PDB file of C-alpha atoms in Angstrom:
ATOM      1  CA  MET A   1      24.150   7.292   0.585  1.00 62.00           C
ATOM      2  CA  GLY A   2      24.245   8.391  -3.045  1.00 73.00           C
ATOM      3  CA  ALA A   3      20.506   9.003  -3.165  1.00 82.00           C
ATOM      4  CA  ILE A   4      20.638  11.140  -0.009  1.00 84.00           C
ATOM      5  CA  PHE A   5      23.554  13.121  -1.421  1.00 84.00           C
ATOM      6  CA  LEU A   6      21.704  13.672  -4.705  1.00 86.00           C
ATOM      7  CA  ASN A   7      18.572  14.736  -2.813  1.00 89.00           C
ATOM      8  CA  ILE A   8      20.509  17.311  -0.757  1.00 89.00           C
ATOM      9  CA  TYR A   9      22.354  18.469  -3.881  1.00 90.00           C
ATOM     10  CA  PHE A  10      19.157  18.997  -5.854  1.00 92.00           C
ATOM     11  CA  ASP A  11      17.499  20.755  -2.892  1.00 94.00           C
ATOM     12  CA  TRP A  12      20.494  23.117  -2.697  1.00 93.00           C
ATOM     13  CA  LEU A  13      20.440  23.601  -6.463  1.00 94.00           C
ATOM     14  CA  ALA A  14      16.719  24.421  -6.403  1.00 96.00           C
ATOM     15  CA  MET A  15      17.194  26.912  -3.546  1.00 96.00           C
ATOM     16  CA  LEU A  16      20.130  28.540  -5.338  1.00 97.00           C
ATOM     17  CA  THR A  17      18.197  28.763  -8.609  1.00 97.00           C
ATOM     18  CA  ALA A  18      15.158  30.259  -6.861  1.00 97.00           C
ATOM     19  CA  GLY A  19      17.365  32.814  -5.103  1.00 96.00           C
ATOM     20  CA  ILE A  20      19.104  33.823  -8.340  1.00 97.00           C
ATOM     21  CA  ILE A  21      15.775  34.121 -10.176  1.00 96.00           C
ATOM     22  CA  SER A  22      14.289  36.289  -7.416  1.00 95.00           C
ATOM     23  CA  LEU A  23      17.398  38.493  -7.355  1.00 94.00           C
ATOM     24  CA  VAL A  24      17.290  38.902 -11.135  1.00 93.00           C
ATOM     25  CA  MET A  25      13.575  39.740 -10.980  1.00 92.00           C
ATOM     26  CA  LEU A  26      14.136  42.332  -8.234  1.00 91.00           C
ATOM     27  CA  TYR A  27      17.103  43.803 -10.126  1.00 89.00           C
ATOM     28  CA  GLY A  28      15.140  43.989 -13.375  1.00 86.00           C
ATOM     29  CA  PHE A  29      12.119  45.499 -11.606  1.00 86.00           C
ATOM     30  CA  SER A  30      14.207  48.272 -10.018  1.00 84.00           C
ATOM     31  CA  ASN A  31      15.910  48.885 -13.361  1.00 81.00           C
ATOM     32  CA  LEU A  32      12.523  49.179 -15.074  1.00 79.00           C
ATOM     33  CA  LYS A  33      11.357  51.632 -12.398  1.00 78.00           C
ATOM     34  CA  LEU A  34      14.504  53.706 -12.880  1.00 73.00           C
ATOM     35  CA  PHE A  35      14.215  53.487 -16.655  1.00 70.00           C
ATOM     36  CA  PHE A  36      10.574  54.568 -16.751  1.00 71.00           C
ATOM     37  CA  GLN A  37      10.954  57.516 -14.370  1.00 68.00           C
ATOM     38  CA  PRO A  38       9.168  60.649 -15.610  1.00 67.00           C
ATOM     39  CA  LEU A  39      12.225  62.747 -14.786  1.00 61.00           C
ATOM     40  CA  PRO A  40      15.436  62.017 -16.698  1.00 61.00           C
ATOM     41  CA  SER A  41      18.034  60.478 -14.415  1.00 56.00           C
ATOM     42  CA  PRO A  42      21.173  62.610 -13.944  1.00 57.00           C
ATOM     43  CA  LYS A  43      24.299  61.258 -15.623  1.00 59.00           C
TER      44      LYS A  43
END
């Protein structure tokens, strides 16, 4: 019972970590694209 619970917990933790990392990468990539635009962004 404990091993199954730990297995599910670590699977969920790995999925959550992968999702957060992909979101951070997408967010950083869009920020880099906005930051390196040839035209200055309006403020």
